[in-house]
mmCIF file of C-alpha atoms in Angstrom:
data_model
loop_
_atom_site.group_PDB
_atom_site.id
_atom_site.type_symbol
_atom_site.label_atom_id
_atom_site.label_comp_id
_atom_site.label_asym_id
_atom_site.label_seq_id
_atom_site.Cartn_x
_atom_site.Cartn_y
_atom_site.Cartn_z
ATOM 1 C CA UNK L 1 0.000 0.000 0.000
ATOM 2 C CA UNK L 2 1.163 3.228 -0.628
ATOM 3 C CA UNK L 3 1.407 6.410 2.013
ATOM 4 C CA UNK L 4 -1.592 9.454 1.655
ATOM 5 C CA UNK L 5 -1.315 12.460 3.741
ATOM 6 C CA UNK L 6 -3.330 13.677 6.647
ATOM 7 C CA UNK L 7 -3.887 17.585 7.850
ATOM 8 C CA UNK L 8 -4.445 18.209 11.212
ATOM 9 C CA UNK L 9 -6.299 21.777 12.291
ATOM 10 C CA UNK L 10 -5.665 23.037 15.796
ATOM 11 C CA UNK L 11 -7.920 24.880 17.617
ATOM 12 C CA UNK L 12 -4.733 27.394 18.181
ATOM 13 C CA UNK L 13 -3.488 30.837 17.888
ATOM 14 C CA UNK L 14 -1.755 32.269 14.734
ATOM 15 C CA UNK L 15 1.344 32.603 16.522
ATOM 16 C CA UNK L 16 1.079 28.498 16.551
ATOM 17 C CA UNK L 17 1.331 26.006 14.189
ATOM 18 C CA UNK L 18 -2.452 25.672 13.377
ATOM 19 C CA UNK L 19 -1.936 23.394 10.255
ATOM 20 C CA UNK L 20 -0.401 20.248 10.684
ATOM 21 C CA UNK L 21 0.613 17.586 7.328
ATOM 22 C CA UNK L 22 1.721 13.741 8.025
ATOM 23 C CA UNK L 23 2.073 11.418 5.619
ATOM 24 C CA UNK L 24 0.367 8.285 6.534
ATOM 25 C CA UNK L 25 1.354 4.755 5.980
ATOM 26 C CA UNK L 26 -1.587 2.912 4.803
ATOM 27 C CA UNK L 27 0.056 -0.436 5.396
ATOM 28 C CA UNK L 28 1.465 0.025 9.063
ATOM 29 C CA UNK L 29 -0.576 3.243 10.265
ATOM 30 C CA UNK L 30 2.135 5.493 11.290
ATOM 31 C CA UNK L 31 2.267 8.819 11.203
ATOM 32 C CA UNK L 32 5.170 11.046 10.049
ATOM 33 C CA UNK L 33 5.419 15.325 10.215
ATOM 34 C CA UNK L 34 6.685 16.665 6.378
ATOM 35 C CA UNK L 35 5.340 19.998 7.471
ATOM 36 C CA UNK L 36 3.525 22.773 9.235
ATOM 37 C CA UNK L 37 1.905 26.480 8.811
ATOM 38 C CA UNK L 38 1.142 29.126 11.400
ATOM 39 C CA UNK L 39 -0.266 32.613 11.073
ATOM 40 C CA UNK L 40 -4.318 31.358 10.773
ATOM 41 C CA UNK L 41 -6.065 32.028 14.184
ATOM 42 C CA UNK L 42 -8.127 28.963 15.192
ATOM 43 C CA UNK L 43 -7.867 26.796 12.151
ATOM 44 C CA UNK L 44 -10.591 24.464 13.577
ATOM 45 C CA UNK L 45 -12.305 22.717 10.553
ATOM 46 C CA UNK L 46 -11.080 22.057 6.904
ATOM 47 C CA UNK L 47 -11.997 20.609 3.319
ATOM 48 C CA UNK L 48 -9.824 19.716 0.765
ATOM 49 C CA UNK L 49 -10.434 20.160 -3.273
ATOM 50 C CA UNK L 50 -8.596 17.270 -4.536
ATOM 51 C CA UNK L 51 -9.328 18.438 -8.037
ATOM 52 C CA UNK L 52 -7.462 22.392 -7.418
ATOM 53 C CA UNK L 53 -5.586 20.395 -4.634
ATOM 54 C CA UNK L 54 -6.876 23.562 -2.557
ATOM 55 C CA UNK L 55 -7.381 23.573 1.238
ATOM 56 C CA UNK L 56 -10.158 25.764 2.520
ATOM 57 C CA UNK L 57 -9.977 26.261 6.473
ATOM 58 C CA UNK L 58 -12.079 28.859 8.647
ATOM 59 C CA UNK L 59 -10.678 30.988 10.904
ATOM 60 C CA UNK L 60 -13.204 30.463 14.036
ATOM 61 C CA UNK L 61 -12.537 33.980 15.708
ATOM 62 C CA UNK L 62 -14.960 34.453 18.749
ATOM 63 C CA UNK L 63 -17.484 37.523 19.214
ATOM 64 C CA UNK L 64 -16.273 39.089 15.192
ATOM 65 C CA UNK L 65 -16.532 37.942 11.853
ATOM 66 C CA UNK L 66 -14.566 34.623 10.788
ATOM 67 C CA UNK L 67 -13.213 33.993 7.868
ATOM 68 C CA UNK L 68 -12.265 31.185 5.108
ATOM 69 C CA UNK L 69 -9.029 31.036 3.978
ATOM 70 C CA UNK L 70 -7.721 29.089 1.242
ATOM 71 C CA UNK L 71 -4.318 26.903 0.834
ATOM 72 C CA UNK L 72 -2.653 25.713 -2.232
ATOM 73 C CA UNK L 73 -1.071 22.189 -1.158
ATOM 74 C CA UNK L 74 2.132 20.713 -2.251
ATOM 75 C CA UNK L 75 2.571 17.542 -0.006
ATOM 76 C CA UNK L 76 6.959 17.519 -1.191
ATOM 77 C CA UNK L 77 7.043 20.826 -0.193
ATOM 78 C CA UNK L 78 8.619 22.003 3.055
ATOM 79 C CA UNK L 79 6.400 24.756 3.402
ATOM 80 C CA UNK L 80 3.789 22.693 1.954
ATOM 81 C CA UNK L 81 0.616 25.625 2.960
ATOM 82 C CA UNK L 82 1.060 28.437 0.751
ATOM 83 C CA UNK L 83 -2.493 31.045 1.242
ATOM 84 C CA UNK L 84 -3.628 32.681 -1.752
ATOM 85 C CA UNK L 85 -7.232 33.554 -0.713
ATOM 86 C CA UNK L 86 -9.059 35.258 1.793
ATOM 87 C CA UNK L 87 -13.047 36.064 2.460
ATOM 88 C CA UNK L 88 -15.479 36.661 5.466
ATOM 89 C CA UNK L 89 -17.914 34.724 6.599
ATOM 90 C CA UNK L 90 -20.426 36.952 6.982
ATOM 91 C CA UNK L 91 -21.078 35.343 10.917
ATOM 92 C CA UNK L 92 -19.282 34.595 13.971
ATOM 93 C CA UNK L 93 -17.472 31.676 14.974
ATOM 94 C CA UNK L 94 -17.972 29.548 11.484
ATOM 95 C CA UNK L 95 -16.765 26.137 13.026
ATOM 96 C CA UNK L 96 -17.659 23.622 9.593
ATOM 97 C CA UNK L 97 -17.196 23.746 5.983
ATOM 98 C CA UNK L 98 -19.093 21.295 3.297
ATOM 99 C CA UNK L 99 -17.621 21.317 -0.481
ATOM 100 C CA UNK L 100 -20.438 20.023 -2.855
ATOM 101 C CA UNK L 101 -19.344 17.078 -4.906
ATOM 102 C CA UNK L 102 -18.953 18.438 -8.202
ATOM 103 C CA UNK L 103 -16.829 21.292 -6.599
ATOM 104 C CA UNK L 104 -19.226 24.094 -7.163
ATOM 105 C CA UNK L 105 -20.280 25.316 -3.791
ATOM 106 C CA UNK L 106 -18.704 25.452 -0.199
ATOM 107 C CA UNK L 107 -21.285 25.994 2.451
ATOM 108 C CA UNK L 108 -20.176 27.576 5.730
ATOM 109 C CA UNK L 109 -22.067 27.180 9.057
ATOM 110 C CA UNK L 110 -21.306 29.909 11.595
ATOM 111 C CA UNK L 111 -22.306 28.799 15.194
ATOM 112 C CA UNK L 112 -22.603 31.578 17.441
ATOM 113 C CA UNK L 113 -24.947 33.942 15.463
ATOM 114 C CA UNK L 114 -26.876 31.238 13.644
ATOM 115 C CA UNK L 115 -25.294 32.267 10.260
ATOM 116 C CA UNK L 116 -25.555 29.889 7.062
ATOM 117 C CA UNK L 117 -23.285 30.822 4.160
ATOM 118 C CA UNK L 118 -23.399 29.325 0.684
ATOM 119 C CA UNK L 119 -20.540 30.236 -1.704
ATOM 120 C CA UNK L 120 -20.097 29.559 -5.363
ATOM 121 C CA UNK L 121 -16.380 28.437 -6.161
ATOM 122 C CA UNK L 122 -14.761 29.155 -10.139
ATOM 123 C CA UNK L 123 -13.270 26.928 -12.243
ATOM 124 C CA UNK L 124 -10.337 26.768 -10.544
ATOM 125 C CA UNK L 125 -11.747 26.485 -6.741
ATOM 126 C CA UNK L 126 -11.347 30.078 -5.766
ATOM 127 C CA UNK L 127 -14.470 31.652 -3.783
ATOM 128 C CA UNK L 128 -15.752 33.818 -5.978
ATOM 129 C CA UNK L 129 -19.841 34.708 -4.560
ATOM 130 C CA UNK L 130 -22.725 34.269 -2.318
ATOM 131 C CA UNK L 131 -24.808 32.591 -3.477
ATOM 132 C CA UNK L 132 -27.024 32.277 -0.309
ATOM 133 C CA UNK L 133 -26.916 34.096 3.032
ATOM 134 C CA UNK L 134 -28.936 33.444 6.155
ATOM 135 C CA UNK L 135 -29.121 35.216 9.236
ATOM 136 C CA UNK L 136 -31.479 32.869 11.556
ATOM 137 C CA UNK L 137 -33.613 34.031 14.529
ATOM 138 C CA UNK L 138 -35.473 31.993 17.321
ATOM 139 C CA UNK L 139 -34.859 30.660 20.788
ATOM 140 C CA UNK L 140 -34.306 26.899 21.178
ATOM 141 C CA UNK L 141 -35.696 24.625 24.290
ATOM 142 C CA UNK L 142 -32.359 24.926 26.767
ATOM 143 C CA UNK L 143 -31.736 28.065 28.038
ATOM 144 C CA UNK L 144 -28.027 27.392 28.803
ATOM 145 C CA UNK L 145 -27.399 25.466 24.952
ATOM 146 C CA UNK L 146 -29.917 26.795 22.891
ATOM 147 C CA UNK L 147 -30.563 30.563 23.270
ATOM 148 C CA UNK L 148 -30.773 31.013 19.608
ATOM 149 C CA UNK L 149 -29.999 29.155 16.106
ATOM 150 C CA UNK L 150 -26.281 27.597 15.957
ATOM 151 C CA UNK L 151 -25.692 26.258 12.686
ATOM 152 C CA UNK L 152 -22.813 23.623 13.288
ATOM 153 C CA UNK L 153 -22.643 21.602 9.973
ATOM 154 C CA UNK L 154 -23.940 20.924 6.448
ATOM 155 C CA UNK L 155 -24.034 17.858 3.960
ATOM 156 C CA UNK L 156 -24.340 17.669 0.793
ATOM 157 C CA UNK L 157 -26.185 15.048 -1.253
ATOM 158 C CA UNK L 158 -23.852 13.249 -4.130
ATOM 159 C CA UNK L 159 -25.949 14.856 -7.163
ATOM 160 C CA UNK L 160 -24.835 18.695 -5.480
ATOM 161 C CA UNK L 161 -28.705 19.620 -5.978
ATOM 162 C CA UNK L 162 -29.816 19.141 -2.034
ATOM 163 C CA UNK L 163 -28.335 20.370 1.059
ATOM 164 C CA UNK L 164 -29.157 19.392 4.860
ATOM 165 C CA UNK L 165 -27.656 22.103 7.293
ATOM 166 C CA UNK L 166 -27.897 21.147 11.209
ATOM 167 C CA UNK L 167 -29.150 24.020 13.197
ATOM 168 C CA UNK L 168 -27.796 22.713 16.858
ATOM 169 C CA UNK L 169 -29.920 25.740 19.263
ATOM 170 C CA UNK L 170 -33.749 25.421 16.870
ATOM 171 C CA UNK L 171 -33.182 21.129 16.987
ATOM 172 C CA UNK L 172 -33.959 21.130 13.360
ATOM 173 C CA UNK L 173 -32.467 20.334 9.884
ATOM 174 C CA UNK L 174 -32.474 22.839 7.420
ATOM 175 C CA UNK L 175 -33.051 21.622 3.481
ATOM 176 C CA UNK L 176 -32.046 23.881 0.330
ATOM 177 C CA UNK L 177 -31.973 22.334 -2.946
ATOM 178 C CA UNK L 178 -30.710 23.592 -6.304
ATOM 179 C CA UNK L 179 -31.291 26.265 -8.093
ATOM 180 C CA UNK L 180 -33.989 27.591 -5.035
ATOM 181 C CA UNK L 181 -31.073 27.784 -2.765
ATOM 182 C CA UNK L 182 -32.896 31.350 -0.855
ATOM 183 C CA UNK L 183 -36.274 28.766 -0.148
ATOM 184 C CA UNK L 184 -35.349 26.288 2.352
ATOM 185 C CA UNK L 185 -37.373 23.898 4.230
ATOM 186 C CA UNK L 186 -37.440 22.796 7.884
ATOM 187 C CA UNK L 187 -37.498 19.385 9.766
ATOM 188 C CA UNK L 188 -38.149 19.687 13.404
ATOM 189 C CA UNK L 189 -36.280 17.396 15.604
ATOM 190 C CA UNK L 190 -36.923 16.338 19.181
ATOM 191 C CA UNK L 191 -36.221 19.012 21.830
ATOM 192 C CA UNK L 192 -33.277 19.239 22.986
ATOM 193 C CA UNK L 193 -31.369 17.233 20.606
ATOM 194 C CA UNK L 194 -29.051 19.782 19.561
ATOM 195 C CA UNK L 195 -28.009 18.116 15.751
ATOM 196 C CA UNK L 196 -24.677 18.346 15.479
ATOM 197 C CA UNK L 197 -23.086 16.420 12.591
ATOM 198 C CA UNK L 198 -24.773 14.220 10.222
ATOM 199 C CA UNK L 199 -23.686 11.387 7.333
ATOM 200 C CA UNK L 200 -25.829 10.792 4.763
ATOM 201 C CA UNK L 201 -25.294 7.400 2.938
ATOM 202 C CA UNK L 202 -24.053 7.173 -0.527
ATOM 203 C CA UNK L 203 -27.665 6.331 -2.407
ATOM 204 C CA UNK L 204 -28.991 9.084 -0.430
ATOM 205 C CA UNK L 205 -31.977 7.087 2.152
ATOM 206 C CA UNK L 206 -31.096 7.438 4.943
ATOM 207 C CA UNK L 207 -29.668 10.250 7.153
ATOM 208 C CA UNK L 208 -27.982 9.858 10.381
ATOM 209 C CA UNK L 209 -27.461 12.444 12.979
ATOM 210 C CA UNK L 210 -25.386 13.218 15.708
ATOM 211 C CA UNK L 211 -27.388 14.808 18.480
ATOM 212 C CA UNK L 212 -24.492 16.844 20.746
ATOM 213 C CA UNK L 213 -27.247 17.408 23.934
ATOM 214 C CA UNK L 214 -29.084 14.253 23.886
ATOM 215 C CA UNK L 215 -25.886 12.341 23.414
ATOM 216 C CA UNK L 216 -27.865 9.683 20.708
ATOM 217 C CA UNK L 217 -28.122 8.782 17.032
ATOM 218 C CA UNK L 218 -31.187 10.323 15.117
ATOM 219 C CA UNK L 219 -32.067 7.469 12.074
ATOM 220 C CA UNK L 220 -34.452 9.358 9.128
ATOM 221 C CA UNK L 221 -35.298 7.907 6.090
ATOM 222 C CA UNK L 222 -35.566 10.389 2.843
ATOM 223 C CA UNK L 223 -37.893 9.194 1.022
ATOM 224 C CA UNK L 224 -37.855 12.119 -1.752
ATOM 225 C CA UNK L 225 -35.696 15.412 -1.463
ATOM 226 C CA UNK L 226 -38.223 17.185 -0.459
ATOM 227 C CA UNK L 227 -38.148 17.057 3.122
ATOM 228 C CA UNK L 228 -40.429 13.847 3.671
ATOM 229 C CA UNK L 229 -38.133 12.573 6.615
ATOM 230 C CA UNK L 230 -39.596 9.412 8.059
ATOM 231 C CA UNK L 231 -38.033 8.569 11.934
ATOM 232 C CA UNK L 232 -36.592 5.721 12.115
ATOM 233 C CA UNK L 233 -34.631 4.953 15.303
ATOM 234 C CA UNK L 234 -32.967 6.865 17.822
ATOM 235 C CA UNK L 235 -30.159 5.711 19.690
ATOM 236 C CA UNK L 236 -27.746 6.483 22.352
ATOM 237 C CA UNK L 237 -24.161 6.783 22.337
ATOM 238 C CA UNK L 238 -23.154 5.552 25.737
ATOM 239 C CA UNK L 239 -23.250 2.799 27.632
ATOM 240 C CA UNK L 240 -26.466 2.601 29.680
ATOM 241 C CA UNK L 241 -24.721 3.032 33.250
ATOM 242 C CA UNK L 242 -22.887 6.225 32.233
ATOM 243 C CA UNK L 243 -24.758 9.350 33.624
ATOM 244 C CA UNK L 244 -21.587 12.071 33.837
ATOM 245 C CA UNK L 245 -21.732 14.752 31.406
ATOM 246 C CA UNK L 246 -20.962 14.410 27.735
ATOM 247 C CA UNK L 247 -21.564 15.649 24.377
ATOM 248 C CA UNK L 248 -21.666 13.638 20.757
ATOM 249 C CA UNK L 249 -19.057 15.187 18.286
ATOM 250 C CA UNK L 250 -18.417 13.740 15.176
ATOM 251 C CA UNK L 251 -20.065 11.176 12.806
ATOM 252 C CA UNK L 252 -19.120 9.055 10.001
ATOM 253 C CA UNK L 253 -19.973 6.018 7.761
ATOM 254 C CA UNK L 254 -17.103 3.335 6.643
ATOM 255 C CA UNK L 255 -16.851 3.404 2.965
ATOM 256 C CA UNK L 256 -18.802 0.482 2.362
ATOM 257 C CA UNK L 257 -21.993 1.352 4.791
ATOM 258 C CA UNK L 258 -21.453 -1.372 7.155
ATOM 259 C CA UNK L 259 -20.758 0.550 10.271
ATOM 260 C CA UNK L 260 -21.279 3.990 11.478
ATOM 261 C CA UNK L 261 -19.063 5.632 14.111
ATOM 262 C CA UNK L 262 -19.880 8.614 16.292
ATOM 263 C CA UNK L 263 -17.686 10.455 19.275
ATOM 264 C CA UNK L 264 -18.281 11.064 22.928
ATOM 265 C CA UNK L 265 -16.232 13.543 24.391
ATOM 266 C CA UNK L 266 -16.532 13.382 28.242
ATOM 267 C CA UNK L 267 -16.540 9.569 27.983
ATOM 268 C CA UNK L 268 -14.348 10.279 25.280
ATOM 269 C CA UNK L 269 -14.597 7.288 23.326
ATOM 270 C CA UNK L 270 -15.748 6.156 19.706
ATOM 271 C CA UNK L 271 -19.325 4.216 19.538
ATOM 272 C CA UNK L 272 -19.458 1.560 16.265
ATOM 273 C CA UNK L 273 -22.662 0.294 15.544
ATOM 274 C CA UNK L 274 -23.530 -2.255 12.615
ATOM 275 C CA UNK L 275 -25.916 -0.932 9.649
ATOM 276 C CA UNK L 276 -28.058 -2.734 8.015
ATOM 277 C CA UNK L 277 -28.431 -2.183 4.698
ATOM 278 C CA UNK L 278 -32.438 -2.308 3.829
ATOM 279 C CA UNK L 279 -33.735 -0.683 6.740
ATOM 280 C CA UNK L 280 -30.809 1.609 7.375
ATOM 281 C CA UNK L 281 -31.272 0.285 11.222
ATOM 282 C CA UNK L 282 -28.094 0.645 13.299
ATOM 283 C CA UNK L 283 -27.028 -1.878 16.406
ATOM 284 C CA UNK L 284 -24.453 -1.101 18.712
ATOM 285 C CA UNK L 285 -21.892 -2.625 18.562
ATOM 286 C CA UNK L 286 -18.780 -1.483 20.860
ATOM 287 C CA UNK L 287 -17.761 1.541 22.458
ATOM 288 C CA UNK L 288 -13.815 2.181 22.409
ATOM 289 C CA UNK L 289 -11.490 4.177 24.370
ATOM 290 C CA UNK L 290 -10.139 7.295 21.834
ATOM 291 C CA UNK L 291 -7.015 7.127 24.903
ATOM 292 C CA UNK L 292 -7.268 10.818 25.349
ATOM 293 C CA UNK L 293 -9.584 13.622 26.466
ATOM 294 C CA UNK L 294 -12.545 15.481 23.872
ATOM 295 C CA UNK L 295 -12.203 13.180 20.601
ATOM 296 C CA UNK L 296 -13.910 16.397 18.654
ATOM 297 C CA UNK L 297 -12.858 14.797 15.435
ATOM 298 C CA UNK L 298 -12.080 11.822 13.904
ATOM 299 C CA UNK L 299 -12.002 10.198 10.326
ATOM 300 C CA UNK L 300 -11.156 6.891 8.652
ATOM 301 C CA UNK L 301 -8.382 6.202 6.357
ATOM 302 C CA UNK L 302 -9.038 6.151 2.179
ATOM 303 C CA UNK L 303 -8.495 2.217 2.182
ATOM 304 C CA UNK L 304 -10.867 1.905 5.132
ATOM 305 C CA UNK L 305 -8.590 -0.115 7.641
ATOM 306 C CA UNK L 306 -7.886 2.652 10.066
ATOM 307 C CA UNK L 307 -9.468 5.163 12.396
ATOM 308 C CA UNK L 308 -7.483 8.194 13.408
ATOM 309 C CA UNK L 309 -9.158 10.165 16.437
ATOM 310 C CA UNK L 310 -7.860 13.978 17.331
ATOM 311 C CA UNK L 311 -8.183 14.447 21.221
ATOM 312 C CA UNK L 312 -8.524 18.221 21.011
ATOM 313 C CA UNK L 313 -8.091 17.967 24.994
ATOM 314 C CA UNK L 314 -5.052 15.810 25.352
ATOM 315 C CA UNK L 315 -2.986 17.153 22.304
ATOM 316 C CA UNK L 316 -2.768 13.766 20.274
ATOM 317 C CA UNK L 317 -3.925 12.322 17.481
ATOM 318 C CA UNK L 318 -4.351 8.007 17.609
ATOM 319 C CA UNK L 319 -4.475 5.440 14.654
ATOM 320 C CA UNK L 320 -6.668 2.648 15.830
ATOM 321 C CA UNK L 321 -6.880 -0.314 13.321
ATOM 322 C CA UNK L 322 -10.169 -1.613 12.241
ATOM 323 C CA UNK L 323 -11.933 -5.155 12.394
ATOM 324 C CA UNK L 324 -12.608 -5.660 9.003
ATOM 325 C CA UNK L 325 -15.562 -8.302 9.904
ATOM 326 C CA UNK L 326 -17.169 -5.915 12.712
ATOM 327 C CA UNK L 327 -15.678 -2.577 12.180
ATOM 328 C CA UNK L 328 -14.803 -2.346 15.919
ATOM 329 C CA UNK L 329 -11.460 0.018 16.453
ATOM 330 C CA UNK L 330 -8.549 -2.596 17.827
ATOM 331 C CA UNK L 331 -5.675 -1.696 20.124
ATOM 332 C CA UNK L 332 -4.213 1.586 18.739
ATOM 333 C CA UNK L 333 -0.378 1.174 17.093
ATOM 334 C CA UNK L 334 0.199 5.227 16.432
ATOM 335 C CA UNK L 335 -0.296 8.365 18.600
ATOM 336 C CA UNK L 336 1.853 11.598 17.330
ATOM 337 C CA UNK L 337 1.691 14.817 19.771
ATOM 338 C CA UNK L 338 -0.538 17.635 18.131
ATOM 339 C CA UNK L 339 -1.402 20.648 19.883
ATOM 340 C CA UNK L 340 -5.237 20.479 20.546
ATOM 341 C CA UNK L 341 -6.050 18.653 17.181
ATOM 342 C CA UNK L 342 -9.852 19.246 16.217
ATOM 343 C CA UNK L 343 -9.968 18.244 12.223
ATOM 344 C CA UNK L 344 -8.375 15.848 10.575
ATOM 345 C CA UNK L 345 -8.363 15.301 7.211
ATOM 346 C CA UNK L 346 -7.168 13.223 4.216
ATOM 347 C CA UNK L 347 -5.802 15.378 1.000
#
């Protein structure tokens, strides 16, 4: 197997290294530095245009206007971040970015003010307009969580044509579609969920949704893109005995749809459940030990044989082999020392 490379954003200062790139050896899991960049303040989410081999990162400044700012990446470079692009937000502390499949579009979700940003990217991957802008309003059902709308993430679907945004303080899922991107719909969730991430699957039928408040696993079938979401299941993300306090972070599916894996951080641990296919059901099936503190991130390798988790709290990053026959993450054979690592990412 060959290596790939992984970037690591740190929820740091500009006057620290807030972009991190390893390679990554597919066959053993080990991680090796080739290089670093500093001068973005809180670099705390990133995607990557494989296609204009572009990195787009926010800058999640507290209480003013964030901003995206955009990398050209050379991996056999020293200096392998070189910016070339700059642009507000339009909200406050944007904290997730979601690049539609055909390259197009990056959506932005700002958290603190409830701000929803839709851009429209050239040829050659540069942001070049809004194409949507939302300022929401409401109050939510906690008073300490949910004083107002906090959009935390976006997904697209694989066609580019529908997009499901997760306001975290209204518990609901916002739905734009293509070319009525200014008209979106709403899907209420249950009180005091607080959606957080979400993975759609590939053929589009089911959604699945990280609930940071409830600490559980929303299931909804789609059974046309326009906002007929059928409930499913919902299901928690901790073991039934554990009653200290802890929020869901991050979701994702393995790359064939067998297994879905969503964070804890307070137990700080990774729950795998099994998916089955027709029903788009999940059972749990482990819940693993991310061997640090706040797992805000994690992601699984191209080939689909490794899990690396960023403890944001404990300043590592850990490679955790998978079972291939029940996706559960095995005893971990990497851990490199990253200051508070909250996004990693494959380029």
């Amino acid at each position: 197997m060959t290596s790939s490379f992984v970037i690591v954003g740190s929820r740091v200062s500009s006057a620290e290294k807030g972009l991190s790139l390893f390679s990554f050896d597919e066959a053993t899991g080990q991680l090796t530095l080739t290089g670093s960049y500093s001068g973005i303040e809180m670099p705390t989410y990133q995607v990557f245009n494989k296609k204009a081999s572009l990195l787009y990162s926010v800058s999640e400044i507290l209480e003013k206007e964030g901003s995206v700012q955009t990398f050209k990446v050379n991996p056999s470079s020293p200096t392998p971040f070189t910016p070339t692009h700059s642009i507000l937000t339009g909200g406050t502390s944007p904290c997730h970015l979601s690049l539609s499949p055909d390259n197009s579009f990056l959506a932005v979700s700002n958290y603190s003010d409830g701000v929803f940003t839709l851009y429209a990217l050239d040829l050659e991957g540069t942001i070049a307009t809004v194409v949507s802008y939302k300022s929401f309003k409401g109050v939510g059902h906690n008073p300490a969580r949910q004083e107002g709308p906090h959009i935390h993430s976006s997904n697209w679907t694989v066609d580019s044509k529908n997009l499901f945004v997760a306001d975290l303080g209204l518990d609901r899922i916002i739905h734009y579609t293509k070319p009525e991107w200014g008209f979106p719909s709403f899907k209420k969730l249950p009180l005091g969920s607080g959606p957080r991430h979400m993975v759609l699957t590939p053929d589009g039928r089911f959604l699945y949704i990280g609930c940071e408040l409830s600490n559980q696993v929303l299931v909804y079938q789609i059974d046309k893109y326009d906002s007929c979401f059928t409930h499913l299941q919902t299901i928690p993300t901790l073991p039934s005995l554990y009653h200290l306090e802890n929020t869901v972070a991050d979701i994702h599916l393995s790359s064939d749809s067998r297994f879905l894996y969503c964070s804890n951080r307070g137990h700080d641990s990774i729950a795998t459940y099994a998916v089955q296919k027709e029903t788009g059901m999940l059972s749990l099936v482990s819940i693993t030990p991310t061997l640090g503190k706040e797992p805000r991130n994690f992601t699984l390798s191209p080939s689909g044989r490794w899990l690396l988790a960023a403890n944001g709290s404990s300043d590592s990053v850990v490679v955790f082999p998978l079972d291939t026959q029940t996706g559960v993450p095995l005893q971990a054979v990497c851990t490199v020392a990253v200051r508070q690592p909250v996004c990693l990412l494959f380029s």
